[in-house]
mmCIF file of C-alpha atoms in Angstrom:
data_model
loop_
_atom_site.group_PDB
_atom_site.id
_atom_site.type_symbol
_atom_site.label_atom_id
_atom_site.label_comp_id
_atom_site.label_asym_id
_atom_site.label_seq_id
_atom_site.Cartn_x
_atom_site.Cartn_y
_atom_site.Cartn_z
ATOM 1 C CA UNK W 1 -26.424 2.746 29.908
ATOM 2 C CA UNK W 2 -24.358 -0.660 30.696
ATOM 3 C CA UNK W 3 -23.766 -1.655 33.955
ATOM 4 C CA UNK W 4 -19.887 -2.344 32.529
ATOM 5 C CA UNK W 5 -17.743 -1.423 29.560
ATOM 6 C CA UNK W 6 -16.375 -4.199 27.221
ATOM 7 C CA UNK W 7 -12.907 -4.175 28.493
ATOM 8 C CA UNK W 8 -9.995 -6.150 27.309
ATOM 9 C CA UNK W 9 -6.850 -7.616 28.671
ATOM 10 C CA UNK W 10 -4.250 -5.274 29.119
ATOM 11 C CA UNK W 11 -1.870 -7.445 26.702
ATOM 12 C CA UNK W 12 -4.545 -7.556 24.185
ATOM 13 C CA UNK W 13 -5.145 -3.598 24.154
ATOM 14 C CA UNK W 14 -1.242 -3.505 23.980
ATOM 15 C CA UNK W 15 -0.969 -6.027 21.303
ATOM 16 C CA UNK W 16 -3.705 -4.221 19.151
ATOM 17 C CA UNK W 17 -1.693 -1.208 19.747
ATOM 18 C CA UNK W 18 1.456 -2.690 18.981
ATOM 19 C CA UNK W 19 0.109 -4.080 15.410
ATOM 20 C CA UNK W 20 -0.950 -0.616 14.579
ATOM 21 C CA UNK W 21 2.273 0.580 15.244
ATOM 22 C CA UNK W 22 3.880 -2.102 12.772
ATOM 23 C CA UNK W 23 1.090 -1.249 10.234
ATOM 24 C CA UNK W 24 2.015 2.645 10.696
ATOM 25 C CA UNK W 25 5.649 1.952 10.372
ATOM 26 C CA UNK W 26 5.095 -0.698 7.027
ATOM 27 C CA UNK W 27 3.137 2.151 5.665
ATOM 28 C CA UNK W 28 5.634 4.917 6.070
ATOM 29 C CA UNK W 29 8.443 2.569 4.745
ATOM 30 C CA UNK W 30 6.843 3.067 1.719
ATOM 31 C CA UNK W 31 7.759 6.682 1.225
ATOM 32 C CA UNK W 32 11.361 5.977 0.223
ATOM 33 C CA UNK W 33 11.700 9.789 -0.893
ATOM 34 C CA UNK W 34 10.759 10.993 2.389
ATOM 35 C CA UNK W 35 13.134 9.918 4.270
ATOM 36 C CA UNK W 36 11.814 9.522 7.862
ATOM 37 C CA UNK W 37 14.337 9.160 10.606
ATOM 38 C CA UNK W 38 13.670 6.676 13.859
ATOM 39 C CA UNK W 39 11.574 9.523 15.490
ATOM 40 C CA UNK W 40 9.864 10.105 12.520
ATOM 41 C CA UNK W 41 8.866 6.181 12.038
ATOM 42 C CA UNK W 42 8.505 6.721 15.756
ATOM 43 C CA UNK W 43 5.643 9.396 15.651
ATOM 44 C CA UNK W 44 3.809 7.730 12.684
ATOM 45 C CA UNK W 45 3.565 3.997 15.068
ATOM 46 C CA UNK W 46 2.927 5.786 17.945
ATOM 47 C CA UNK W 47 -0.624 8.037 15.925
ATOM 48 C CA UNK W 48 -1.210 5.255 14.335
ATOM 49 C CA UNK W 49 -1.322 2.785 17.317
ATOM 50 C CA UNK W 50 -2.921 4.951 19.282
ATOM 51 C CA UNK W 51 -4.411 7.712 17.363
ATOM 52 C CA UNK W 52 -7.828 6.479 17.767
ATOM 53 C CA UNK W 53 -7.807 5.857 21.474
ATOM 54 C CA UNK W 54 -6.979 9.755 21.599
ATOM 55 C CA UNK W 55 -9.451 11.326 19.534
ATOM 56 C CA UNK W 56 -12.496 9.121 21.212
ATOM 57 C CA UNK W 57 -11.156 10.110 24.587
ATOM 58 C CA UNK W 58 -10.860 13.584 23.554
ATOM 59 C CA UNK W 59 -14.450 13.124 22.260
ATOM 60 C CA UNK W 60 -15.789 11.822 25.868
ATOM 61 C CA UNK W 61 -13.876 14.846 27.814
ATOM 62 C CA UNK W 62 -11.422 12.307 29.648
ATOM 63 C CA UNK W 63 -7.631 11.768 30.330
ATOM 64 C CA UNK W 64 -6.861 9.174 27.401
ATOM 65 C CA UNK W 65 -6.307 5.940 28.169
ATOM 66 C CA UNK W 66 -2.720 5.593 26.658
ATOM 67 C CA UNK W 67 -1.095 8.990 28.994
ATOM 68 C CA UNK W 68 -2.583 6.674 32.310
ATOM 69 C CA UNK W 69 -0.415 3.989 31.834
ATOM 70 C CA UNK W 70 3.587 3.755 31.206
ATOM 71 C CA UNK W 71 3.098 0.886 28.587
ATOM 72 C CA UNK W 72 0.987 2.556 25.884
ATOM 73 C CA UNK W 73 3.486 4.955 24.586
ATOM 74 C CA UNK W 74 7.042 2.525 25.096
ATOM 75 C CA UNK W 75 5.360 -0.040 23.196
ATOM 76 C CA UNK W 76 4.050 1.648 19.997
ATOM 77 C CA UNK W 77 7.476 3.380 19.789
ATOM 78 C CA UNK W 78 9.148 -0.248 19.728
ATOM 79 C CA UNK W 79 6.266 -1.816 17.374
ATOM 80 C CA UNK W 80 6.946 1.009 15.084
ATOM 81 C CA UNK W 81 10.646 0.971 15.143
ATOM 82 C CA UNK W 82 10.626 -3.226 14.938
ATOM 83 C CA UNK W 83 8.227 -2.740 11.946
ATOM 84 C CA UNK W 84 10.545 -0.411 10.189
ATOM 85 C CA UNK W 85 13.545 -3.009 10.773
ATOM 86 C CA UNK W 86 12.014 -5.663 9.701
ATOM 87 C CA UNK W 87 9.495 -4.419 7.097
ATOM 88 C CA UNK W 88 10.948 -7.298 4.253
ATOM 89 C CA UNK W 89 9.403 -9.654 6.854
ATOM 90 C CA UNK W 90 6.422 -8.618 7.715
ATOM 91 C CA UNK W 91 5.491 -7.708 3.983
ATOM 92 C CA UNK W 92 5.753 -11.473 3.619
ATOM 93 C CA UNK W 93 3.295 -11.782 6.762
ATOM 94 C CA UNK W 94 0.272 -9.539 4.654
ATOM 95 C CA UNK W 95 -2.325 -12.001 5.067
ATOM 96 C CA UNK W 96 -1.226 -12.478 8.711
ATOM 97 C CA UNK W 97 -1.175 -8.763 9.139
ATOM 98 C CA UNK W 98 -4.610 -8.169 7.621
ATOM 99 C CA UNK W 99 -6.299 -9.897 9.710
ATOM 100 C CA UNK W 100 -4.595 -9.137 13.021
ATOM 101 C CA UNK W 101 -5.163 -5.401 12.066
ATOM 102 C CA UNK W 102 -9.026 -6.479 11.320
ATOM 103 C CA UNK W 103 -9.401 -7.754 14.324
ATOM 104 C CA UNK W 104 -7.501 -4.842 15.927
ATOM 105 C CA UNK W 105 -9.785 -2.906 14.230
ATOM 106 C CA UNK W 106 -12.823 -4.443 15.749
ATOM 107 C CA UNK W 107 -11.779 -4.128 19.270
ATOM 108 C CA UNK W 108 -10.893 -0.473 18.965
ATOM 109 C CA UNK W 109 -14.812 0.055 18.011
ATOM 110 C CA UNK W 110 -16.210 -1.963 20.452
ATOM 111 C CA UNK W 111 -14.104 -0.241 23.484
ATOM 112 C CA UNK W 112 -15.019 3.632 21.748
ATOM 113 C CA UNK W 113 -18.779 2.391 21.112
ATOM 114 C CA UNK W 114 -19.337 0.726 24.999
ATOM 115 C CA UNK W 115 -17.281 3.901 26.438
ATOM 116 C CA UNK W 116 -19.646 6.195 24.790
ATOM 117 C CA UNK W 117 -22.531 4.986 25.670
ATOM 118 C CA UNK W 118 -21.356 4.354 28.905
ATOM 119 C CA UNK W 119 -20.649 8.285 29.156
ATOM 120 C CA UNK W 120 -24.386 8.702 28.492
ATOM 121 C CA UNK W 121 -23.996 9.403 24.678
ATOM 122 C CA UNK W 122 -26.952 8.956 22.565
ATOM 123 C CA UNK W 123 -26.523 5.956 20.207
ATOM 124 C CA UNK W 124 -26.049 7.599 17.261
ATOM 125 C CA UNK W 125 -23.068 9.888 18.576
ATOM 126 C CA UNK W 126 -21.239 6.231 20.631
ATOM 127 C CA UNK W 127 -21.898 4.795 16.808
ATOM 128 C CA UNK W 128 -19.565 7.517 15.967
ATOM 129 C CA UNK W 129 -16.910 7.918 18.809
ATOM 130 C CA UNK W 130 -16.877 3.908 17.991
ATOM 131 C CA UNK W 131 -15.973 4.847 14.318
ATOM 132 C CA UNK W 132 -13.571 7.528 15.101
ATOM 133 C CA UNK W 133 -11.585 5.128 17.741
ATOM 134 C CA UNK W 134 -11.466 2.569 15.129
ATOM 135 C CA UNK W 135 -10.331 4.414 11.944
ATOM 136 C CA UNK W 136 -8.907 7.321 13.574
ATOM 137 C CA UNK W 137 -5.223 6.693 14.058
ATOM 138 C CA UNK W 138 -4.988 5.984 10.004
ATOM 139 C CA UNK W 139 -6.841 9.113 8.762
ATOM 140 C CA UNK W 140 -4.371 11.311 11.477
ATOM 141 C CA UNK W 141 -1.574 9.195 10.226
ATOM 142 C CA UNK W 142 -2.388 10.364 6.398
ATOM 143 C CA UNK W 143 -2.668 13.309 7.404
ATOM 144 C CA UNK W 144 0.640 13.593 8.837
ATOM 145 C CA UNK W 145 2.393 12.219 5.943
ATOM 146 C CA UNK W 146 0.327 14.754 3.496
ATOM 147 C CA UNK W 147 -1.300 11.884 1.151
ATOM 148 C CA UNK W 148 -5.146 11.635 0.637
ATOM 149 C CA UNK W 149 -7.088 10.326 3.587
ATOM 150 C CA UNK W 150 -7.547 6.684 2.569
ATOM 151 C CA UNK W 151 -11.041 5.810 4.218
ATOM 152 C CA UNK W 152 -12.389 8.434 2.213
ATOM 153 C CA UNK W 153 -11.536 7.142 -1.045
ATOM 154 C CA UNK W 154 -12.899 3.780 -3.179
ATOM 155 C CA UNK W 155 -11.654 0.524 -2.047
ATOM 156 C CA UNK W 156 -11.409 1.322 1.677
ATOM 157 C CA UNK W 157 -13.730 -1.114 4.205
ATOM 158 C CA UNK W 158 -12.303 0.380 7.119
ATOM 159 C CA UNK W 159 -14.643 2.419 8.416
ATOM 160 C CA UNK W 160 -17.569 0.788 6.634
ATOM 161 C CA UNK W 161 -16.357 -2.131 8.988
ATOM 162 C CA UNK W 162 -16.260 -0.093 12.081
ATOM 163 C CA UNK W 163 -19.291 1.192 10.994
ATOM 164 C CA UNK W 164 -21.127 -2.267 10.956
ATOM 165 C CA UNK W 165 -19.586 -3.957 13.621
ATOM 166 C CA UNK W 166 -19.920 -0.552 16.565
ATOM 167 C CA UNK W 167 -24.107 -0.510 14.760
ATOM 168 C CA UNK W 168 -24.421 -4.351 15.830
ATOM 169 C CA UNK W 169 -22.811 -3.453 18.955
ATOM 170 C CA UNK W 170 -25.583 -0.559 19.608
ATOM 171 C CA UNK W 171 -28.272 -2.207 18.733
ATOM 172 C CA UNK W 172 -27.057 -5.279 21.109
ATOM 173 C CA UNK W 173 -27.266 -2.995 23.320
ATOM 174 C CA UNK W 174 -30.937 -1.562 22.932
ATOM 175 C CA UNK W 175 -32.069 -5.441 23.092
ATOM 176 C CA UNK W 176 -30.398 -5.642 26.329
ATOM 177 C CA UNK W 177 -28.014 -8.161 25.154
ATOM 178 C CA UNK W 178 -24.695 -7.856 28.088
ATOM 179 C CA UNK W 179 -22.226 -5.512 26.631
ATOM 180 C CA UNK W 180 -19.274 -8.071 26.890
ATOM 181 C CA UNK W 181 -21.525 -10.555 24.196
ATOM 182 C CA UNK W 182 -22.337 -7.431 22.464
ATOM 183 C CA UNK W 183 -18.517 -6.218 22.080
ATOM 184 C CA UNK W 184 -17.101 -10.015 21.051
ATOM 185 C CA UNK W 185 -20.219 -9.551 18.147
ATOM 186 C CA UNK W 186 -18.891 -6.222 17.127
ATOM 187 C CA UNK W 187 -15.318 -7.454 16.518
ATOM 188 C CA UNK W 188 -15.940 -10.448 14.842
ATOM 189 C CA UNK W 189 -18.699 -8.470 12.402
ATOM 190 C CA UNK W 190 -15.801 -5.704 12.102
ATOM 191 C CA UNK W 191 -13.192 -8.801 11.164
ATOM 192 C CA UNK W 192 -14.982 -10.839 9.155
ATOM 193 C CA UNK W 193 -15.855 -7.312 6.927
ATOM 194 C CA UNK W 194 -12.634 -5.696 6.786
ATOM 195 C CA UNK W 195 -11.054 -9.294 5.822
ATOM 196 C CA UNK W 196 -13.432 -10.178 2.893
ATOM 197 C CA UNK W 197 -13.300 -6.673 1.175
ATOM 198 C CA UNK W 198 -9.395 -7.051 1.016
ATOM 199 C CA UNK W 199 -9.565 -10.668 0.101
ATOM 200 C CA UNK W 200 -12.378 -9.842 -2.587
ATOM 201 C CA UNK W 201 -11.888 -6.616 -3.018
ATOM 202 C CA UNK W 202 -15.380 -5.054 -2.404
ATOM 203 C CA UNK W 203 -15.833 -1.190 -2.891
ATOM 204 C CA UNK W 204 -18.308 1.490 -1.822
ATOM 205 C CA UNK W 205 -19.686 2.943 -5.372
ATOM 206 C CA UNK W 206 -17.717 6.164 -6.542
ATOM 207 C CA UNK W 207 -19.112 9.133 -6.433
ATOM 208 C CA UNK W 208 -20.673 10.851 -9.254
ATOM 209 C CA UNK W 209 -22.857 13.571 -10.090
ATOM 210 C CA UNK W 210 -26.674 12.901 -10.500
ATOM 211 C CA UNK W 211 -26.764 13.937 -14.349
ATOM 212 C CA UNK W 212 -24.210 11.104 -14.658
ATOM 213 C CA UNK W 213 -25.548 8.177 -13.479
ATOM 214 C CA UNK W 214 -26.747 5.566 -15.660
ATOM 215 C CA UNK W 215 -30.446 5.541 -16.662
ATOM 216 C CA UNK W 216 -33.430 3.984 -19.161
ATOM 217 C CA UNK W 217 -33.006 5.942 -22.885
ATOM 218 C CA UNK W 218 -35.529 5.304 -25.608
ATOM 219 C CA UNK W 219 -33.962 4.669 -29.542
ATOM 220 C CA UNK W 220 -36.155 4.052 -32.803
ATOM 221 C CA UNK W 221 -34.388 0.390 -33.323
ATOM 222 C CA UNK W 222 -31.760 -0.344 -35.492
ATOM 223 C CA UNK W 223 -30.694 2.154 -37.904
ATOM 224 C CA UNK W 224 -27.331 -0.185 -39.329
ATOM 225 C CA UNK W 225 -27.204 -0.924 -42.921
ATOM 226 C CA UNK W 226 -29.618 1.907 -43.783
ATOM 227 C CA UNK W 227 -29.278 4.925 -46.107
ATOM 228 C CA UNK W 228 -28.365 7.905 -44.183
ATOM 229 C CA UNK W 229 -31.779 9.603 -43.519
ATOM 230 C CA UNK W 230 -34.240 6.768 -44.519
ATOM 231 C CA UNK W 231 -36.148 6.315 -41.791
ATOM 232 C CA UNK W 232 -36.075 3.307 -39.009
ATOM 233 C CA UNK W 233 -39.189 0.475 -40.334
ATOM 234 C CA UNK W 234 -42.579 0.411 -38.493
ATOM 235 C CA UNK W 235 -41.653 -3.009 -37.243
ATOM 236 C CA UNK W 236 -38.659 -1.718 -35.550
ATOM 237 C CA UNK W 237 -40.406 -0.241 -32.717
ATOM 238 C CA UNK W 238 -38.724 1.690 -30.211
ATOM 239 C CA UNK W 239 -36.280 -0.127 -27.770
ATOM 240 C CA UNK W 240 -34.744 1.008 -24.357
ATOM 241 C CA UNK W 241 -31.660 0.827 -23.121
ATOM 242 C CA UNK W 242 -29.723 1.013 -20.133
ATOM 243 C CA UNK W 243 -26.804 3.418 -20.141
ATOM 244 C CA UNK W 244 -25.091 7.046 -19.943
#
């Protein structure tokens, strides 16, 4: 178990928060039918921003974080709303954004992983709650506005990210490494990731059932240019290919 938790700066957990927030509110803009009012771009910054800090505290039986302090909830409301107002601007800002919510991304894991196994979690389950705190507040926020969840679907590094970045952290952590070296590894892994699949776009292969995947198939050579029926020439052989 570590002797301390990776903590943070409180500005720094409100500014990840806050960028969240923005994100949530950018994303909801985008549903012009919808139609969301202030308290509905309101609600979306304020799951978003801290949608993942719930669900791992939930996860570790505690009080969350966010309903211990007055500042959580004030400033995710006021991200969200100043990321609906000026959404023209910030869509300018998406390089800028991407990476601030990487990095956001990377800190959320490293707090949930370090806070689980500081609760006495196995590794495998902190892995997890690490996860969860990281990609959370999204997969609630699609959830809310009814769309499919989007780190369950092809072109989507965010939890493979998390995923990386809260493993590093855990197995840091079995080497004895101090948690605070272990947590700054964990969010730069979790950056570096999450930036280079949306710069690059890298993918997770799609699902597909076994009797479709691609495989080795024998043919009796080249049949072009022949007589329907003749058969292929000895010299022909049999080739393989690779295919459906």
């Amino acid at each position: 178990m570590p002797s301390t938790l990776f903590t943070i700066p409180l500005w720094l957990d409100l500014a990840a928060v806050g960028i969240g927030a923005i994100q949530g509110a950018m994303f909801a803009g985008r549903f012009k039918d919808a139609r969301f009012d202030l308290l509905g771009v309101a609600l979306i910054g304020v799951v978003v921003g801290l949608g993942g800090g719930l669900l791992r505290d939930i996860f570790l039986g505690g009080v969350p974080a966010a309903l211990l302090s007055n500042w959580y909830l004030p400033v995710a409301t006021g991200a969200a709303l100043l990321g609906m107002l000026l959404q023209s601007h910030f869509n300018r800002l998406g390089p800028l954004i991407i990476g601030l919510d990487a990095v956001t991304i990377g800190l959320f894991g490293a707090i949930g992983t370090s806070k689980a196994l500081a609760a006495g979690l196995p590794e495998i389950p902190s892995l997890f709650v690490g996860v969860v705190s990281a990609v959370g507040g999204s997969a609630v926020r699609d959830m809310m506005l009814n769309v499919p969840i989007a780190v369950m679907h092809v072109g989507s590094h965010y939890a493979v990210a998390a995923g990386v970045g809260s493993g590093l952290l855990v197995m840091l952590f079995l080497l004895d490494v101090p948690i605070t070296i272990a947590g700054i590894v964990c969010v730069v892994a979790t950056t570096v990731i999450r930036v280079l699949s949306a710069r690059y776009g890298w993918s997770l292969p799609q699902q597909r059932a076994i009797g479709s995947w691609p495989r080795w198939r024998r043919t009796e050579g080249r049949t072009e240019g022949r007589p329907e029926g003749r058969p292929a020439p000895r010299a022909a052989g049999r080739r393989w290919r690779w295919g459906p």
